[in-house]
Structures are given as structure tokens and as C-alpha cells.
């Protein structure tokens, strides 16, 4: 879209919707007492940090944005990586347009690409895209541009918030409710022999939050005395989460009364209806059991807190964000450093996504290759959407 620095061969921020090629990314103190009375020479000031090169700024923007522009490179060189991140964290959100219920499906795609190319809050746009690869919703089942736009809006809004809130908003998105069958999922009915749908309960654990095996902070798998991987959960846990997440339906349309099963509507979070919420106890992770008799919102919040406090939450998310933004095969030490930022942002706050993103992008392993030729493992295969 705009002229690139001459040193870059793969960072232009422009997108061609049919291109499917993959490219590799990432191409003091002295001893004097003051007042000048010590008699000795003044200590030398610390050396100034080396100025950023065009190559380093370009490489950083290829990770933190949808590619650099000449102006962006000059600005990053002027303010530095850390200050640029702070600016981006504070930048106003560039929203997606509201569309009619009948808008063609490619309306959502066009809106996404327009923001990827033009939005000034590039970090938010890029992180939201990374999150969309973790918390997946597909138009193969959610055949609505309005639904897809409102789902991506959730990711944009929560990109710099708390992981716990992100999990809640993703879970209650009507688009996710349709895609993984949580919407209108009801309690067991002994008369008909039906039980709650387990699709979202299983995928929430396996693909969205903790994974199938217990992890150490560095992402390596915990093993038992026989060197076998230790499982994170079992079928009883899946059933417990599935029961905890019953009793939710589409949000009511403006001006319409809420019903037991509202008609399809994709603006706003799903609504709870206690009549269809499973009333019994539910087994969760780490041996926790929810008591019976809680409301649908109470069970939802307890279940998501149980996930976000699990030992796997940090390394699970760390690995996936590193892979989406920086490199395909991070070292265990890199994962552990990002996991530590998830566990504590420096102010005793767990799951602060700003701290996690900063740790991902400023880590020494992420910056390897800024001042020297990048090694074969210092990048990743770029997704077609990012390359285009």
C-alpha cells in the first residue's frame, strides 16, 4: 500500500485476497560523594543504547502489526519498541462496521482487511487476529456476516484486557454458541434420556485453555513415575463443564421480550434461562466440585475462574501467542518467561494480556535476529492472511 524501506523484502502492509503463498517471517554510580570534592575523575556515563536499524524496526513490525510502512519504521526507530507498545495499548480501538442481518458474508472479510491495512491501532488488530486462530469460529457453520463481525469485535475489545474476561466473552458470544453448540444447550432430561451437549465443554478445555496434558511453566509435559504424560482432565470433567454451561440462549432482539429459546440474534452476549440450567453439582479441574443449586451465571463464572487459575493457563496461551506472532518453535525458556508474565504482571495481577503481549514481543528470543542475520528457527511460516 505504501512504499517500504529498501531493506525489507517481506513486510509491506497490503493484502491480495487470492494469494496463498507462504513466506518465512522475520526475514551508575561512582564512589564520589557529590559536590565535586572527591578529587577523582567523574565516572563515565553509561553508553547510549545502539540506535535501532531499519531492519530491526521492520522485523518488529512484522511481528506486532500487519507489516511495516516507511512512516511506521521511522516512528519505531524514534521511540523504541517498549514505547511503541505503550502507545498502541493506549490507542483508540478501530471498530468494525455494523451491518444488516442479510449482509453478504464477504462483508465481514472486507471489513477485516480494511482494518488490517489502514487501522492505526495495528497491535490490537494483529493480536485480535492471533486470538481468532486460538478461539476459532468458522463461517462454515456460522453463515452470517453480522455474527462474524460481532465475534471479531469481541476479540478486538478484549485483546488488551484480562484472559479471564476474554474467556467469558468468547464463551457467551452467540457466534461461538452456534459454532460449538452451547446456545440452547439444556440440562439433562431423564424422561427423554438426553444429556447436555458436550461439544463446547470439551473444546473449551482441549483447544481453548488448558490442553489434554498437564504442563510445567515452560510448556513441557508433566509425567508420572512411569514417564507417561499426566492428563489434565477426564470424561467426568468434560461432563461437569458441559453441565455448568447449560441454560444459555441467543440475546433478545431490541424491543422483543426474552423467551426460553430466543430466535437467532448475534449482537451482544447470550442470555441465561434458569429453567434449562443443570441444577446439580459439577466436577471441574484440579479436583474442584461446584455445589448444586447455583445459577447459570454463577456456574459459568466459577468454571472460567477454575480454568484461568489452572497451572496450564499461562504456558498454553504463551505458546500459542508466540507461535502466532513471533516464531513456530520457541524454546522452553521463552515460554516460561511469558508464562511468568501471565502469572504476575508485576502488580500481582494474573492473566493481564498487556503484560503477556509485551513479554512475547520484547523477549530476547523474539528480538534475536534484529542485529544479526536471523537463524533458521528465528521466525515462522507466515499465514496467507498476514503475507497478503
mmCIF file of C-alpha atoms in Angstrom:
data_model
loop_
_atom_site.group_PDB
_atom_site.id
_atom_site.type_symbol
_atom_site.label_atom_id
_atom_site.label_comp_id
_atom_site.label_asym_id
_atom_site.label_seq_id
_atom_site.Cartn_x
_atom_site.Cartn_y
_atom_site.Cartn_z
ATOM 1 C CA UNK A 1 0.000 0.000 0.000
ATOM 2 C CA UNK A 2 2.819 2.403 0.879
ATOM 3 C CA UNK A 3 6.490 2.429 -0.051
ATOM 4 C CA UNK A 4 8.632 0.170 2.091
ATOM 5 C CA UNK A 5 12.188 0.710 3.325
ATOM 6 C CA UNK A 6 14.567 -0.719 0.761
ATOM 7 C CA UNK A 7 15.961 -3.273 3.212
ATOM 8 C CA UNK A 8 12.647 -5.083 3.567
ATOM 9 C CA UNK A 9 11.537 -7.850 1.240
ATOM 10 C CA UNK A 10 8.524 -9.186 3.100
ATOM 11 C CA UNK A 11 6.924 -6.529 5.250
ATOM 12 C CA UNK A 12 4.595 -4.486 3.058
ATOM 13 C CA UNK A 13 1.196 -3.991 4.655
ATOM 14 C CA UNK A 14 -1.019 -4.820 1.687
ATOM 15 C CA UNK A 15 -3.322 -7.720 1.143
ATOM 16 C CA UNK A 16 -4.379 -9.571 -2.022
ATOM 17 C CA UNK A 17 -7.306 -11.864 -1.219
ATOM 18 C CA UNK A 18 -6.420 -14.751 -3.525
ATOM 19 C CA UNK A 19 -2.719 -15.054 -2.706
ATOM 20 C CA UNK A 20 -1.967 -18.325 -0.904
ATOM 21 C CA UNK A 21 1.841 -18.387 -0.841
ATOM 22 C CA UNK A 22 3.586 -18.903 2.493
ATOM 23 C CA UNK A 23 6.743 -16.967 3.247
ATOM 24 C CA UNK A 24 9.149 -17.207 6.159
ATOM 25 C CA UNK A 25 8.617 -14.309 8.577
ATOM 26 C CA UNK A 26 11.151 -12.432 10.335
ATOM 27 C CA UNK A 27 13.235 -12.395 7.413
ATOM 28 C CA UNK A 28 25.935 4.023 37.573
ATOM 29 C CA UNK A 29 27.228 5.044 40.070
ATOM 30 C CA UNK A 30 30.677 6.137 41.111
ATOM 31 C CA UNK A 31 32.223 6.278 44.539
ATOM 32 C CA UNK A 32 32.329 10.084 44.809
ATOM 33 C CA UNK A 33 30.299 11.842 47.483
ATOM 34 C CA UNK A 34 28.977 14.593 45.234
ATOM 35 C CA UNK A 35 29.763 18.277 45.056
ATOM 36 C CA UNK A 36 32.896 17.636 43.006
ATOM 37 C CA UNK A 37 35.026 17.237 46.135
ATOM 38 C CA UNK A 38 36.291 13.698 45.651
ATOM 39 C CA UNK A 39 39.280 14.766 43.646
ATOM 40 C CA UNK A 40 38.972 11.822 41.256
ATOM 41 C CA UNK A 41 37.681 11.831 37.713
ATOM 42 C CA UNK A 42 33.909 11.717 37.273
ATOM 43 C CA UNK A 43 32.623 8.274 36.319
ATOM 44 C CA UNK A 44 31.918 7.797 32.651
ATOM 45 C CA UNK A 45 28.214 7.832 31.777
ATOM 46 C CA UNK A 46 26.759 4.523 30.600
ATOM 47 C CA UNK A 47 26.904 4.074 26.859
ATOM 48 C CA UNK A 48 23.824 5.151 24.964
ATOM 49 C CA UNK A 49 21.789 2.267 23.582
ATOM 50 C CA UNK A 50 22.532 1.461 19.985
ATOM 51 C CA UNK A 51 20.015 3.100 17.646
ATOM 52 C CA UNK A 52 17.531 0.768 16.028
ATOM 53 C CA UNK A 53 18.196 -0.128 12.436
ATOM 54 C CA UNK A 54 15.622 -0.146 9.671
ATOM 55 C CA UNK A 55 15.895 -3.931 9.652
ATOM 56 C CA UNK A 56 15.196 -4.242 13.391
ATOM 57 C CA UNK A 57 12.198 -1.900 13.268
ATOM 58 C CA UNK A 58 10.842 -3.653 10.198
ATOM 59 C CA UNK A 59 11.221 -7.072 11.787
ATOM 60 C CA UNK A 60 9.462 -5.910 14.957
ATOM 61 C CA UNK A 61 6.524 -4.510 12.981
ATOM 62 C CA UNK A 62 6.226 -7.732 11.015
ATOM 63 C CA UNK A 63 5.549 -9.423 14.358
ATOM 64 C CA UNK A 64 3.460 -6.740 16.094
ATOM 65 C CA UNK A 65 1.468 -5.358 13.147
ATOM 66 C CA UNK A 66 0.237 -6.353 9.716
ATOM 67 C CA UNK A 67 3.590 -5.338 8.288
ATOM 68 C CA UNK A 68 5.502 -2.037 8.369
ATOM 69 C CA UNK A 69 5.262 1.155 6.380
ATOM 70 C CA UNK A 70 8.042 3.696 5.889
ATOM 71 C CA UNK A 71 6.371 6.008 8.413
ATOM 72 C CA UNK A 72 5.910 3.211 10.948
ATOM 73 C CA UNK A 73 9.552 2.170 10.698
ATOM 74 C CA UNK A 74 10.745 5.726 11.281
ATOM 75 C CA UNK A 75 8.470 6.090 14.299
ATOM 76 C CA UNK A 76 9.572 2.828 15.916
ATOM 77 C CA UNK A 77 13.200 3.846 15.428
ATOM 78 C CA UNK A 78 12.482 7.185 17.083
ATOM 79 C CA UNK A 79 10.588 5.939 20.168
ATOM 80 C CA UNK A 80 11.789 2.344 20.600
ATOM 81 C CA UNK A 81 9.925 -0.928 20.958
ATOM 82 C CA UNK A 82 8.659 -0.509 24.515
ATOM 83 C CA UNK A 83 7.287 3.000 23.998
ATOM 84 C CA UNK A 84 5.624 1.924 20.749
ATOM 85 C CA UNK A 85 3.837 -0.878 22.606
ATOM 86 C CA UNK A 86 2.636 1.573 25.252
ATOM 87 C CA UNK A 87 1.329 3.889 22.527
ATOM 88 C CA UNK A 88 -0.501 1.015 20.904
ATOM 89 C CA UNK A 89 -2.007 -0.190 24.181
ATOM 90 C CA UNK A 90 -3.441 3.317 24.643
ATOM 91 C CA UNK A 91 -4.554 3.856 21.039
ATOM 92 C CA UNK A 92 -8.313 4.094 20.396
ATOM 93 C CA UNK A 93 -9.905 0.946 19.030
ATOM 94 C CA UNK A 94 -10.687 0.951 15.322
ATOM 95 C CA UNK A 95 -14.040 -0.803 15.262
ATOM 96 C CA UNK A 96 -15.719 -2.838 12.565
ATOM 97 C CA UNK A 97 -18.848 -1.505 10.855
ATOM 98 C CA UNK A 98 -22.346 -2.519 11.862
ATOM 99 C CA UNK A 99 -24.019 -4.470 9.079
ATOM 100 C CA UNK A 100 -27.505 -5.686 8.289
ATOM 101 C CA UNK A 101 -28.588 -9.215 9.156
ATOM 102 C CA UNK A 102 -28.681 -10.017 5.442
ATOM 103 C CA UNK A 103 -25.256 -8.586 4.560
ATOM 104 C CA UNK A 104 -23.214 -10.855 2.256
ATOM 105 C CA UNK A 105 -20.639 -12.997 4.025
ATOM 106 C CA UNK A 106 -17.740 -11.251 2.310
ATOM 107 C CA UNK A 107 -18.755 -8.026 4.088
ATOM 108 C CA UNK A 108 -17.007 -9.287 7.220
ATOM 109 C CA UNK A 109 -13.911 -10.233 5.236
ATOM 110 C CA UNK A 110 -13.758 -6.825 3.573
ATOM 111 C CA UNK A 111 -14.079 -5.061 6.928
ATOM 112 C CA UNK A 112 -11.312 -7.174 8.433
ATOM 113 C CA UNK A 113 -8.890 -6.492 5.587
ATOM 114 C CA UNK A 114 -9.675 -2.768 5.617
ATOM 115 C CA UNK A 115 -8.653 -2.573 9.271
ATOM 116 C CA UNK A 116 -5.592 -4.747 8.736
ATOM 117 C CA UNK A 117 -4.357 -2.357 6.050
ATOM 118 C CA UNK A 118 -5.433 1.021 7.380
ATOM 119 C CA UNK A 119 -6.160 0.959 11.117
ATOM 120 C CA UNK A 120 -3.673 2.917 13.264
ATOM 121 C CA UNK A 121 -4.150 0.520 16.213
ATOM 122 C CA UNK A 122 -2.110 -2.121 14.416
ATOM 123 C CA UNK A 123 -1.092 -4.082 17.511
ATOM 124 C CA UNK A 124 -4.706 -4.572 18.597
ATOM 125 C CA UNK A 125 -5.723 -5.640 15.093
ATOM 126 C CA UNK A 126 -2.849 -8.127 14.863
ATOM 127 C CA UNK A 127 -3.421 -9.566 18.352
ATOM 128 C CA UNK A 128 -7.147 -9.944 17.665
ATOM 129 C CA UNK A 129 -6.284 -11.902 14.528
ATOM 130 C CA UNK A 130 -3.931 -14.088 16.585
ATOM 131 C CA UNK A 131 -6.722 -14.703 19.097
ATOM 132 C CA UNK A 132 -9.056 -15.671 16.253
ATOM 133 C CA UNK A 133 -6.659 -18.510 15.456
ATOM 134 C CA UNK A 134 -6.900 -19.786 19.042
ATOM 135 C CA UNK A 135 -10.599 -19.228 19.766
ATOM 136 C CA UNK A 136 -11.831 -20.360 16.384
ATOM 137 C CA UNK A 137 -15.247 -19.656 14.874
ATOM 138 C CA UNK A 138 -15.867 -20.538 11.232
ATOM 139 C CA UNK A 139 -18.361 -19.245 8.708
ATOM 140 C CA UNK A 140 -18.621 -22.836 7.514
ATOM 141 C CA UNK A 141 -21.252 -23.151 10.251
ATOM 142 C CA UNK A 142 -21.893 -19.555 11.335
ATOM 143 C CA UNK A 143 -23.222 -18.341 7.999
ATOM 144 C CA UNK A 144 -23.719 -14.698 8.957
ATOM 145 C CA UNK A 145 -21.556 -11.673 8.299
ATOM 146 C CA UNK A 146 -23.194 -9.908 11.255
ATOM 147 C CA UNK A 147 -22.262 -12.811 13.529
ATOM 148 C CA UNK A 148 -18.657 -12.925 12.337
ATOM 149 C CA UNK A 149 -18.211 -9.153 12.698
ATOM 150 C CA UNK A 150 -19.614 -9.171 16.216
ATOM 151 C CA UNK A 151 -17.420 -12.119 17.184
ATOM 152 C CA UNK A 152 -14.283 -10.405 15.911
ATOM 153 C CA UNK A 153 -15.394 -7.281 17.765
ATOM 154 C CA UNK A 154 -15.202 -9.325 20.990
ATOM 155 C CA UNK A 155 -11.575 -10.190 20.217
ATOM 156 C CA UNK A 156 -10.738 -6.567 19.423
ATOM 157 C CA UNK A 157 -12.337 -5.330 22.639
ATOM 158 C CA UNK A 158 -10.604 -7.927 24.819
ATOM 159 C CA UNK A 159 -7.190 -8.066 23.127
ATOM 160 C CA UNK A 160 -5.536 -5.979 25.859
ATOM 161 C CA UNK A 161 -7.726 -6.956 28.805
ATOM 162 C CA UNK A 162 -7.751 -9.945 31.125
ATOM 163 C CA UNK A 163 -7.604 -13.527 29.912
ATOM 164 C CA UNK A 164 -10.452 -14.389 32.261
ATOM 165 C CA UNK A 165 -12.731 -11.752 30.696
ATOM 166 C CA UNK A 166 -11.729 -12.856 27.203
ATOM 167 C CA UNK A 167 -12.750 -16.435 28.007
ATOM 168 C CA UNK A 168 -16.100 -15.211 29.328
ATOM 169 C CA UNK A 169 -16.875 -13.030 26.327
ATOM 170 C CA UNK A 170 -15.835 -15.733 23.855
ATOM 171 C CA UNK A 171 -17.966 -18.284 25.699
ATOM 172 C CA UNK A 172 -21.063 -16.068 25.644
ATOM 173 C CA UNK A 173 -20.663 -14.961 22.029
ATOM 174 C CA UNK A 174 -23.708 -16.119 20.030
ATOM 175 C CA UNK A 175 -21.381 -16.977 17.143
ATOM 176 C CA UNK A 176 -19.415 -19.338 19.390
ATOM 177 C CA UNK A 177 -22.714 -20.619 20.782
ATOM 178 C CA UNK A 178 -23.759 -21.670 17.296
ATOM 179 C CA UNK A 179 -20.354 -22.952 16.210
ATOM 180 C CA UNK A 180 -19.815 -25.264 19.189
ATOM 181 C CA UNK A 181 -23.425 -25.891 20.203
ATOM 182 C CA UNK A 182 -23.585 -24.065 23.524
ATOM 183 C CA UNK A 183 -26.553 -21.913 22.538
ATOM 184 C CA UNK A 184 -29.821 -23.530 23.716
ATOM 185 C CA UNK A 185 -27.872 -26.324 25.426
ATOM 186 C CA UNK A 186 -30.153 -27.638 28.152
ATOM 187 C CA UNK A 187 -29.979 -29.706 31.313
ATOM 188 C CA UNK A 188 -30.456 -33.461 31.308
ATOM 189 C CA UNK A 189 -33.970 -34.765 30.751
ATOM 190 C CA UNK A 190 -34.493 -38.215 32.310
ATOM 191 C CA UNK A 191 -37.822 -38.583 30.524
ATOM 192 C CA UNK A 192 -36.191 -38.473 27.105
ATOM 193 C CA UNK A 193 -32.773 -39.767 28.125
ATOM 194 C CA UNK A 194 -30.985 -36.661 26.836
ATOM 195 C CA UNK A 195 -27.963 -35.032 28.468
ATOM 196 C CA UNK A 196 -26.167 -31.714 27.876
ATOM 197 C CA UNK A 197 -24.223 -31.316 24.646
ATOM 198 C CA UNK A 198 -20.502 -31.720 25.425
ATOM 199 C CA UNK A 199 -19.066 -30.050 22.334
ATOM 200 C CA UNK A 200 -18.191 -26.663 23.825
ATOM 201 C CA UNK A 201 -17.254 -28.072 27.223
ATOM 202 C CA UNK A 202 -14.696 -30.359 25.575
ATOM 203 C CA UNK A 203 -13.264 -27.802 23.155
ATOM 204 C CA UNK A 204 -13.058 -25.126 25.859
ATOM 205 C CA UNK A 205 -10.679 -27.388 27.758
ATOM 206 C CA UNK A 206 -8.810 -29.086 24.934
ATOM 207 C CA UNK A 207 -8.370 -26.312 22.362
ATOM 208 C CA UNK A 208 -9.035 -23.008 24.113
ATOM 209 C CA UNK A 209 -7.460 -23.070 27.553
ATOM 210 C CA UNK A 210 -5.510 -25.938 29.143
ATOM 211 C CA UNK A 211 -4.961 -28.815 26.717
ATOM 212 C CA UNK A 212 -5.046 -32.537 27.355
ATOM 213 C CA UNK A 213 -1.839 -32.924 29.427
ATOM 214 C CA UNK A 214 -0.626 -31.059 32.489
ATOM 215 C CA UNK A 215 2.154 -28.592 31.696
ATOM 216 C CA UNK A 216 5.105 -27.131 33.516
ATOM 217 C CA UNK A 217 5.601 -23.339 33.303
ATOM 218 C CA UNK A 218 7.964 -23.869 30.356
ATOM 219 C CA UNK A 219 5.304 -25.737 28.394
ATOM 220 C CA UNK A 220 6.853 -29.172 28.818
ATOM 221 C CA UNK A 221 4.525 -32.031 29.730
ATOM 222 C CA UNK A 222 4.265 -33.294 33.303
ATOM 223 C CA UNK A 223 4.892 -37.048 33.520
ATOM 224 C CA UNK A 224 4.224 -39.661 36.177
ATOM 225 C CA UNK A 225 6.609 -42.192 37.682
ATOM 226 C CA UNK A 226 6.368 -44.283 34.526
ATOM 227 C CA UNK A 227 7.257 -41.323 32.293
ATOM 228 C CA UNK A 228 3.700 -41.201 30.964
ATOM 229 C CA UNK A 229 2.008 -37.820 30.409
ATOM 230 C CA UNK A 230 -0.371 -36.789 33.177
ATOM 231 C CA UNK A 231 -3.818 -35.886 31.881
ATOM 232 C CA UNK A 232 -5.355 -32.516 32.637
ATOM 233 C CA UNK A 233 -8.949 -33.769 32.809
ATOM 234 C CA UNK A 234 -11.133 -36.811 32.199
ATOM 235 C CA UNK A 235 -14.607 -37.504 30.841
ATOM 236 C CA UNK A 236 -16.158 -36.645 34.194
ATOM 237 C CA UNK A 237 -14.571 -33.179 33.956
ATOM 238 C CA UNK A 238 -15.914 -32.659 30.439
ATOM 239 C CA UNK A 239 -19.383 -33.573 31.642
ATOM 240 C CA UNK A 240 -19.016 -31.227 34.612
ATOM 241 C CA UNK A 241 -18.096 -28.251 32.433
ATOM 242 C CA UNK A 242 -20.835 -29.105 29.951
ATOM 243 C CA UNK A 243 -23.440 -29.122 32.732
ATOM 244 C CA UNK A 244 -22.042 -25.878 34.152
ATOM 245 C CA UNK A 245 -22.539 -24.179 30.772
ATOM 246 C CA UNK A 246 -26.186 -25.106 30.208
ATOM 247 C CA UNK A 247 -29.086 -22.683 30.150
ATOM 248 C CA UNK A 248 -27.937 -20.022 27.650
ATOM 249 C CA UNK A 249 -29.833 -18.773 24.596
ATOM 250 C CA UNK A 250 -29.470 -16.008 21.999
ATOM 251 C CA UNK A 251 -29.831 -12.426 23.225
ATOM 252 C CA UNK A 252 -33.274 -10.960 22.681
ATOM 253 C CA UNK A 253 -33.608 -8.542 19.808
ATOM 254 C CA UNK A 254 -34.167 -4.910 20.810
ATOM 255 C CA UNK A 255 -37.818 -4.313 21.591
ATOM 256 C CA UNK A 256 -38.641 -8.017 21.887
ATOM 257 C CA UNK A 257 -39.376 -9.909 25.090
ATOM 258 C CA UNK A 258 -36.914 -12.609 26.081
ATOM 259 C CA UNK A 259 -38.098 -16.183 25.528
ATOM 260 C CA UNK A 260 -36.907 -19.571 26.736
ATOM 261 C CA UNK A 261 -35.258 -20.064 23.350
ATOM 262 C CA UNK A 262 -34.743 -16.720 21.634
ATOM 263 C CA UNK A 263 -34.521 -16.657 17.829
ATOM 264 C CA UNK A 264 -31.094 -16.247 16.273
ATOM 265 C CA UNK A 265 -29.533 -12.858 17.001
ATOM 266 C CA UNK A 266 -25.824 -12.107 17.111
ATOM 267 C CA UNK A 267 -25.461 -8.735 18.847
ATOM 268 C CA UNK A 268 -24.466 -8.890 22.492
ATOM 269 C CA UNK A 269 -23.790 -11.839 24.804
ATOM 270 C CA UNK A 270 -26.106 -14.811 25.196
ATOM 271 C CA UNK A 271 -28.758 -14.690 27.928
ATOM 272 C CA UNK A 272 -29.266 -17.212 30.712
ATOM 273 C CA UNK A 273 -32.544 -19.026 31.421
ATOM 274 C CA UNK A 274 -32.543 -20.904 34.697
ATOM 275 C CA UNK A 275 -35.294 -23.298 33.641
ATOM 276 C CA UNK A 276 -32.810 -25.044 31.358
ATOM 277 C CA UNK A 277 -29.708 -24.843 33.555
ATOM 278 C CA UNK A 278 -28.426 -28.055 35.129
ATOM 279 C CA UNK A 279 -29.037 -27.719 38.891
ATOM 280 C CA UNK A 280 -26.738 -30.445 40.225
ATOM 281 C CA UNK A 281 -23.079 -30.412 41.246
ATOM 282 C CA UNK A 282 -20.331 -30.292 38.611
ATOM 283 C CA UNK A 283 -16.779 -31.674 38.672
ATOM 284 C CA UNK A 284 -14.175 -29.212 37.368
ATOM 285 C CA UNK A 285 -10.373 -29.118 37.065
ATOM 286 C CA UNK A 286 -7.944 -29.719 39.926
ATOM 287 C CA UNK A 287 -10.456 -31.664 41.999
ATOM 288 C CA UNK A 288 -12.859 -28.724 42.347
ATOM 289 C CA UNK A 289 -16.581 -29.508 42.505
ATOM 290 C CA UNK A 290 -19.231 -26.836 42.093
ATOM 291 C CA UNK A 291 -22.143 -27.178 44.518
ATOM 292 C CA UNK A 292 -25.622 -27.754 43.193
ATOM 293 C CA UNK A 293 -28.206 -25.026 43.169
ATOM 294 C CA UNK A 294 -26.110 -22.251 41.632
ATOM 295 C CA UNK A 295 -27.405 -20.081 38.798
ATOM 296 C CA UNK A 296 -26.138 -20.306 35.227
ATOM 297 C CA UNK A 297 -24.036 -17.113 35.588
ATOM 298 C CA UNK A 298 -22.601 -18.342 38.907
ATOM 299 C CA UNK A 299 -21.597 -21.691 37.422
ATOM 300 C CA UNK A 300 -20.166 -20.005 34.323
ATOM 301 C CA UNK A 301 -18.019 -17.611 36.332
ATOM 302 C CA UNK A 302 -16.804 -20.338 38.675
ATOM 303 C CA UNK A 303 -15.931 -22.619 35.751
ATOM 304 C CA UNK A 304 -13.941 -19.921 33.945
ATOM 305 C CA UNK A 305 -12.117 -18.917 37.128
ATOM 306 C CA UNK A 306 -11.232 -22.579 37.602
ATOM 307 C CA UNK A 307 -9.681 -22.579 34.119
ATOM 308 C CA UNK A 308 -7.826 -19.270 34.377
ATOM 309 C CA UNK A 309 -6.256 -20.305 37.693
ATOM 310 C CA UNK A 310 -5.078 -23.673 36.347
ATOM 311 C CA UNK A 311 -1.334 -24.274 36.032
ATOM 312 C CA UNK A 312 -1.704 -24.816 32.270
ATOM 313 C CA UNK A 313 -3.386 -21.498 31.505
ATOM 314 C CA UNK A 314 -0.160 -19.483 31.252
ATOM 315 C CA UNK A 315 2.059 -21.837 29.225
ATOM 316 C CA UNK A 316 -0.860 -22.885 26.997
ATOM 317 C CA UNK A 317 -1.608 -19.293 25.975
ATOM 318 C CA UNK A 318 2.063 -18.292 25.892
ATOM 319 C CA UNK A 319 2.964 -20.935 23.317
ATOM 320 C CA UNK A 320 0.072 -20.051 21.034
ATOM 321 C CA UNK A 321 0.656 -16.303 21.086
ATOM 322 C CA UNK A 322 4.380 -16.771 20.473
ATOM 323 C CA UNK A 323 3.604 -19.036 17.528
ATOM 324 C CA UNK A 324 1.043 -16.600 16.121
ATOM 325 C CA UNK A 325 3.243 -13.508 16.423
ATOM 326 C CA UNK A 326 6.925 -14.466 16.549
ATOM 327 C CA UNK A 327 8.174 -17.988 15.896
ATOM 328 C CA UNK A 328 6.994 -21.535 15.396
ATOM 329 C CA UNK A 329 9.368 -23.321 17.759
ATOM 330 C CA UNK A 330 10.077 -21.238 20.871
ATOM 331 C CA UNK A 331 12.450 -22.552 23.485
ATOM 332 C CA UNK A 332 11.088 -23.744 26.837
ATOM 333 C CA UNK A 333 12.856 -20.786 28.472
ATOM 334 C CA UNK A 334 10.975 -18.325 26.229
ATOM 335 C CA UNK A 335 7.644 -19.972 27.049
ATOM 336 C CA UNK A 336 8.464 -19.899 30.756
ATOM 337 C CA UNK A 337 9.277 -16.183 30.700
ATOM 338 C CA UNK A 338 5.961 -15.400 29.018
ATOM 339 C CA UNK A 339 4.152 -17.748 31.416
ATOM 340 C CA UNK A 340 5.669 -15.802 34.297
ATOM 341 C CA UNK A 341 4.182 -12.600 32.878
ATOM 342 C CA UNK A 342 0.807 -14.342 32.721
ATOM 343 C CA UNK A 343 1.105 -15.443 36.351
ATOM 344 C CA UNK A 344 2.064 -11.960 37.575
ATOM 345 C CA UNK A 345 2.146 -8.738 35.578
ATOM 346 C CA UNK A 346 4.395 -7.123 38.182
ATOM 347 C CA UNK A 347 1.439 -5.869 40.211
ATOM 348 C CA UNK A 348 0.198 -9.278 41.431
ATOM 349 C CA UNK A 349 -2.390 -9.492 38.637
ATOM 350 C CA UNK A 350 -2.841 -12.803 36.826
ATOM 351 C CA UNK A 351 -3.814 -13.098 33.174
ATOM 352 C CA UNK A 352 -3.072 -9.487 32.128
ATOM 353 C CA UNK A 353 -2.876 -9.731 28.342
ATOM 354 C CA UNK A 354 -0.913 -6.489 28.003
ATOM 355 C CA UNK A 355 1.847 -7.985 30.144
ATOM 356 C CA UNK A 356 1.728 -11.222 28.165
ATOM 357 C CA UNK A 357 1.924 -9.443 24.797
ATOM 358 C CA UNK A 358 4.778 -7.246 25.977
ATOM 359 C CA UNK A 359 6.637 -10.331 27.192
ATOM 360 C CA UNK A 360 6.061 -12.110 23.875
ATOM 361 C CA UNK A 361 7.330 -9.246 21.712
ATOM 362 C CA UNK A 362 10.196 -7.894 23.833
ATOM 363 C CA UNK A 363 11.757 -11.190 24.868
ATOM 364 C CA UNK A 364 15.397 -11.652 23.915
ATOM 365 C CA UNK A 365 14.418 -14.653 21.815
ATOM 366 C CA UNK A 366 11.837 -12.595 19.928
ATOM 367 C CA UNK A 367 14.439 -9.943 19.236
ATOM 368 C CA UNK A 368 17.103 -12.416 18.118
ATOM 369 C CA UNK A 369 17.896 -11.511 14.538
ATOM 370 C CA UNK A 370 17.348 -7.768 14.989
ATOM 371 C CA UNK A 371 21.074 -7.021 14.980
ATOM 372 C CA UNK A 372 22.364 -10.035 13.101
ATOM 373 C CA UNK A 373 21.253 -12.480 10.470
ATOM 374 C CA UNK A 374 18.169 -14.343 11.651
ATOM 375 C CA UNK A 375 18.683 -18.029 12.302
ATOM 376 C CA UNK A 376 16.588 -20.720 10.692
ATOM 377 C CA UNK A 377 14.432 -21.002 13.837
ATOM 378 C CA UNK A 378 14.011 -17.261 14.495
ATOM 379 C CA UNK A 379 10.798 -16.876 12.506
ATOM 380 C CA UNK A 380 7.759 -18.739 11.308
ATOM 381 C CA UNK A 381 5.801 -19.560 8.196
ATOM 382 C CA UNK A 382 3.618 -16.560 7.623
ATOM 383 C CA UNK A 383 -0.099 -17.205 7.304
ATOM 384 C CA UNK A 384 -1.575 -16.239 3.924
ATOM 385 C CA UNK A 385 -3.705 -13.522 5.575
ATOM 386 C CA UNK A 386 -0.610 -11.872 7.078
ATOM 387 C CA UNK A 387 1.523 -12.322 3.969
ATOM 388 C CA UNK A 388 -1.040 -10.981 1.518
#
